[in-house]
XYZ file of C-alpha atoms in Angstrom:
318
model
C 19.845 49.008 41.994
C 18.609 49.251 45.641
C 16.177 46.279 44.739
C 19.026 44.160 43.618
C 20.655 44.815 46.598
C 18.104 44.252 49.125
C 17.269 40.790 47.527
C 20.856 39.664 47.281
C 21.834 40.435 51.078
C 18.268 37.680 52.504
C 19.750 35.661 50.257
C 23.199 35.682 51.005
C 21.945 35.550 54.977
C 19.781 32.196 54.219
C 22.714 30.326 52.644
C 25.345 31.079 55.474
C 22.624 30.086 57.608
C 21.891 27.012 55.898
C 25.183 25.858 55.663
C 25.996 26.410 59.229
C 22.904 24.167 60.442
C 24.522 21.896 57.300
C 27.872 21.860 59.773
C 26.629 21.419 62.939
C 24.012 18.654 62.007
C 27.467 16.694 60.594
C 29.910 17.524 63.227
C 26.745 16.831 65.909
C 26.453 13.618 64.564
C 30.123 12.699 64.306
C 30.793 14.020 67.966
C 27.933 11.994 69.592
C 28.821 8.941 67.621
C 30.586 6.616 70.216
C 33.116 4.094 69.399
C 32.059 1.730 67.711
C 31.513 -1.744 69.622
C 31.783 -4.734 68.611
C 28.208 -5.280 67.053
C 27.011 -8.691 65.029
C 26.201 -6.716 62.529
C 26.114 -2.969 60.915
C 22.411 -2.376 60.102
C 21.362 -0.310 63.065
C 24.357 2.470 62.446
C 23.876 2.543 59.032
C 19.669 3.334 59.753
C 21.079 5.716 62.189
C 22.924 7.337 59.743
C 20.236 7.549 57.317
C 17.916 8.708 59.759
C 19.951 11.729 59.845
C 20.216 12.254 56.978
C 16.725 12.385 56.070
C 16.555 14.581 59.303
C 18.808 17.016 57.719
C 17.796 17.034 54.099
C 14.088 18.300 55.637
C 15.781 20.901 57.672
C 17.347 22.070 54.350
C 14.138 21.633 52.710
C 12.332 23.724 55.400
C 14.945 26.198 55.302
C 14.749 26.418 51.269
C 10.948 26.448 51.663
C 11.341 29.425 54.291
C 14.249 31.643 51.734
C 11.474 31.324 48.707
C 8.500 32.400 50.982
C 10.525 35.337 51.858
C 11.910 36.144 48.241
C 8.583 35.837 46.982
C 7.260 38.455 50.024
C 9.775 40.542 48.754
C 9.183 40.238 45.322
C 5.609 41.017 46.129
C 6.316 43.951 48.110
C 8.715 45.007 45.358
C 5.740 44.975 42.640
C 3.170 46.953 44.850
C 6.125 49.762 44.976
C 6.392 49.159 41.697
C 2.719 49.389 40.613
C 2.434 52.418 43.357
C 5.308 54.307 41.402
C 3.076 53.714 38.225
C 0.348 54.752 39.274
C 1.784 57.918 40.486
C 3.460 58.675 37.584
C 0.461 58.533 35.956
C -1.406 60.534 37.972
C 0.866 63.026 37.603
C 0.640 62.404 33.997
C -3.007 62.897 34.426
C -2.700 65.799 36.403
C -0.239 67.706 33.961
C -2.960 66.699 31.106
C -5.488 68.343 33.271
C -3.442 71.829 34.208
C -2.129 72.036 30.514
C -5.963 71.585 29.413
C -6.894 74.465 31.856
C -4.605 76.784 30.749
C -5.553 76.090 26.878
C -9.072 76.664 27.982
C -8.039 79.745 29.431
C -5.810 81.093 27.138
C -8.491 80.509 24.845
C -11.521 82.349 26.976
C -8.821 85.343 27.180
C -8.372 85.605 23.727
C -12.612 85.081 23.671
C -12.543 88.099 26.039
C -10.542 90.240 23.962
C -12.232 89.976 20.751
C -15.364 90.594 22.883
C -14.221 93.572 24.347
C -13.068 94.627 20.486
C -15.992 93.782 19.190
C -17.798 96.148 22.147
C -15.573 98.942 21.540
C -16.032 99.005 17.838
C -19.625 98.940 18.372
C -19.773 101.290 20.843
C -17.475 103.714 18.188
C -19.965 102.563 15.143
C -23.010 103.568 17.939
C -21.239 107.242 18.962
C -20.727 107.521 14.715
C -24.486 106.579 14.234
C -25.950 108.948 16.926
C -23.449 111.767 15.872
C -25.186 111.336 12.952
C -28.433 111.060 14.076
C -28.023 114.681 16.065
C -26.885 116.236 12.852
C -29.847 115.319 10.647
C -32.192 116.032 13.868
C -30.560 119.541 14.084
C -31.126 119.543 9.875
C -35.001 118.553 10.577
C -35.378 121.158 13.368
C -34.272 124.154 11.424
C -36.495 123.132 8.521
C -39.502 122.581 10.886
C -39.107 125.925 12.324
C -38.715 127.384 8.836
C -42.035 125.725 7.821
C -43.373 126.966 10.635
C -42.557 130.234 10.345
C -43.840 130.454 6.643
C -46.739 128.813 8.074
C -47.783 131.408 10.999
C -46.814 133.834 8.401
C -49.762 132.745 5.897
C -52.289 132.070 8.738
C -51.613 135.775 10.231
C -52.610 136.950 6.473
C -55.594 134.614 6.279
C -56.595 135.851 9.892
C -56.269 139.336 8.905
C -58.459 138.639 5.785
C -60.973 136.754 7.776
C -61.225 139.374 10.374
C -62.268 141.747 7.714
C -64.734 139.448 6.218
C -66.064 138.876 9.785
C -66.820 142.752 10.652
C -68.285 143.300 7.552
C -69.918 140.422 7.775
C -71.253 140.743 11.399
C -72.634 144.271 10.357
C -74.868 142.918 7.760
C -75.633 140.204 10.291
C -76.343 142.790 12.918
C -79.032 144.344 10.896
C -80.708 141.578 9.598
C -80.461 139.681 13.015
C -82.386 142.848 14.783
C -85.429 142.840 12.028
C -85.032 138.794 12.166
C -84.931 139.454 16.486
C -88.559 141.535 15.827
C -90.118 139.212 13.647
C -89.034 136.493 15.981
C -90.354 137.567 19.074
C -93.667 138.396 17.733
C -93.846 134.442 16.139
C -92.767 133.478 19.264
C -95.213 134.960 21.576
C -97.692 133.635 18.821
C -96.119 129.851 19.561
C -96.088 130.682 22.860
C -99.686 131.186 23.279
C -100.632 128.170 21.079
C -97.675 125.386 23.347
C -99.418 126.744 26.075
C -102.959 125.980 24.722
C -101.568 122.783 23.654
C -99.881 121.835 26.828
C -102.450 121.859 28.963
C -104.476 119.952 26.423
C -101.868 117.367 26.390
C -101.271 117.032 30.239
C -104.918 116.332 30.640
C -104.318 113.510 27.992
C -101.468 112.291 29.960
C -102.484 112.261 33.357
C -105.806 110.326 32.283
C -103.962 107.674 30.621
C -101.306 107.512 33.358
C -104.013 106.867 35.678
C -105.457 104.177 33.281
C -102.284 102.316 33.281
C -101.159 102.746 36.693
C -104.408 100.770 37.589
C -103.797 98.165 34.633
C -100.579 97.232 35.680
C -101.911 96.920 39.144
C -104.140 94.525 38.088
C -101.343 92.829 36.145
C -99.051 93.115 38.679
C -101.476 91.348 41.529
C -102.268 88.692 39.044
C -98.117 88.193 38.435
C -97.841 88.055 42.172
C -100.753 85.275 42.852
C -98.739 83.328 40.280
C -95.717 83.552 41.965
C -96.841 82.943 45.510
C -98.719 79.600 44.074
C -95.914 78.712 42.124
C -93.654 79.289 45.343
C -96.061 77.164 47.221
C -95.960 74.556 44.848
C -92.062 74.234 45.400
C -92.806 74.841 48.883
C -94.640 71.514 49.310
C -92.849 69.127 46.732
C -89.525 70.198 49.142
C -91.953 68.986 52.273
C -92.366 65.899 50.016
C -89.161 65.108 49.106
C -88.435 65.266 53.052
C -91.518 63.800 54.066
C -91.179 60.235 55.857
C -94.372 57.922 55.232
C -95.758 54.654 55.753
C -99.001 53.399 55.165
C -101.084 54.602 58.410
C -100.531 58.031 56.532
C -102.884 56.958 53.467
C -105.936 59.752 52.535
C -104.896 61.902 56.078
C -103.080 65.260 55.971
C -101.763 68.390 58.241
C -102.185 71.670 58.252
C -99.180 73.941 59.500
C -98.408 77.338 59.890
C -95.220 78.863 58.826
C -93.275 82.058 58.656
C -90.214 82.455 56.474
C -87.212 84.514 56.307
C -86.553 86.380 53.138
C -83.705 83.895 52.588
C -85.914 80.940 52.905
C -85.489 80.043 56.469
C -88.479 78.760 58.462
C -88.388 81.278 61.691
C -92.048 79.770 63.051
C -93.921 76.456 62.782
C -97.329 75.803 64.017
C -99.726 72.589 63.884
C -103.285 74.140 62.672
C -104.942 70.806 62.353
C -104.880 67.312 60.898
C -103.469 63.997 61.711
C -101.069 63.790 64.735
C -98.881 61.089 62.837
C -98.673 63.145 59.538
C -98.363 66.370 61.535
C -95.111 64.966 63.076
C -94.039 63.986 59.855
C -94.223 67.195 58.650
C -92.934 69.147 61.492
C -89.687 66.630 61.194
C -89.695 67.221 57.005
C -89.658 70.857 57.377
C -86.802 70.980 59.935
C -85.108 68.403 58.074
C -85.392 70.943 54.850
C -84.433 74.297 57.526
C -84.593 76.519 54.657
C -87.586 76.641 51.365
C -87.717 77.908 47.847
C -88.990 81.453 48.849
C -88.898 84.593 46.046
C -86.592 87.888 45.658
C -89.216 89.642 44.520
C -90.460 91.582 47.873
C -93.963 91.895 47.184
C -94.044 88.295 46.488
C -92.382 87.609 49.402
C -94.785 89.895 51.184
C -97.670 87.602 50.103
C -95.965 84.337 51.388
C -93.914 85.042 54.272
C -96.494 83.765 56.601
C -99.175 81.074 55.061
C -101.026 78.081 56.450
C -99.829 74.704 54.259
C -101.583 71.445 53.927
C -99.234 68.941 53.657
C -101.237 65.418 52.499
C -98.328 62.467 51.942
C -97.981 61.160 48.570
C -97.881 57.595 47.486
C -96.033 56.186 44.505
């Protein structure tokens, strides 16, 4: 109703303002119209007429043009409150969708909550049942373990008892048999005695002859392990001088001999130039520093044989 209203009040505005322009435009014309003259002819009044006419009918026009552009403002304002009112009211739909939703969900995870808790209790009553139960037949079990029990000590104390009589007479029989066993015994065993002894000295002589016989064999074999090592040691020795070794062709049929001493980890603490040629010397020297640590063995009598030897190092051509 209050559109209705505020479109019919523009428009009743723009038609009393249209037909008072209307007026005045008329009476304007009539009221500057002068007398008319005597003229030759009635052409230019009746263009003047016309021409005001035409004037007028665009004002209207104008005017007309003006009253829709304003109706249809209106009418477009009109539909966004419209379409604003709609959208609202279903939003609010929307919304009432949403809260009724929420409280079906909750309703729902209430009734969920109950029939947990129901469940719990009647689980926790089936669980009390069960162990009530369970304490009963426990109690049940314990009486009829002590009962066994009893019955049991009481049969072992008899079987003791019977034992203990066996035992005494036994151990008197024992007694007397172990004293003329005891006599018997210590005369076989100062027999024994006398003959381990005899025999124990024999057999120490034995032993410390062939101890001595193998103590000096494994010497040998030992000093013969060793020279294989400390050759075997030198060999790696020199192929890592090799590998380092930087030669050209003055170096052909000459060679060095250094001195060296080595840690037990390898590292060279000492080099020395013995003799040889100055350019493969230097060659050397620079190889070994280059290497700063060579193959050198964990074994410290090996090591003892190698820590400090003279090399010849003679450059190798492939």
């Amino acid at each position: 109703m209050s559109s209705k209203t505020s479109l019919t009040w523009p428009m009743v505005i723009s038609a009393g303002l249209h037909i008072t322009v209307i007026a005045i435009l008329i009476i304007g014309v009539k009221f500057e119209s002068k007398p008319p003259l005597p003229q030759p002819s009635s052409a230019p009044a009746l263009q003047a007429v016309v021409v005001d006419q035409r004037q007028v009918t665009a004002h209207v026009e104008k005017l007309k043009q003006q009253e829709l552009a304003e109706k249809r403002k209106e009418q477009e304002r009109q539909n966004n409150l419209d379409r604003q009112a709609r959208l609202a009211r279903e939003e609010r739909q929307r919304e009432q969708q949403r809260i009724k939703q929420l409280q079906q969900e909750r309703a729902k995870k209430e009734q969920e909550t109950k029939q947990a808790q129901a469940q719990a209790e009647a689980a926790k009553l089936k669980q009390q049942q069960e162990k009530a139960k369970a304490d009963k037949a426990e109690a049940v079990r314990i009486a009829k373990e002590a009962e066994r029990k009893a019955a049991e000590a009481a049969a072992l104390k008899a079987e003791q008892k019977r034992k203990e009589q066996e035992v005494a007479a036994a151990k008197a029989e024992a007694e007397r048999k172990q004293q003329e066993a005891e006599r018997k015994r210590q005369q076989e065993a100062e027999r024994k005695r006398k003959a381990e002894e005899a025999a124990r000295l024999e057999q120490e002589n034995l032993m410390q002859q062939a101890l001595a016989e193998e103590q000096a064999a494994l010497s040998q074999t030992r000093n013969r392990q060793v020279m294989s090592e400390v050759q075997r040691f030198t060999a790696m020795i020199q192929a890592t001088i090799q590998r380092n070794l930087v030669v050209n062709d003055s170096m052909r049929g000459k060679s060095c001999t250094v001195y060296l001493r080595l840690a037990n980890d390898g590292y060279v603490t000492a080099i020395r130039t013995v003799g040889g040629d100055a350019v493969v010397c230097r060659a050397t020297e620079a190889a070994i520093n280059k290497a700063g640590r060579l193959p050198v063995s964990s074994q410290a009598d090996v090591y003892e044989k190698m820590k400090e030897i003279n090399l010849m190092v003679q450059p190798e051509f492939k």
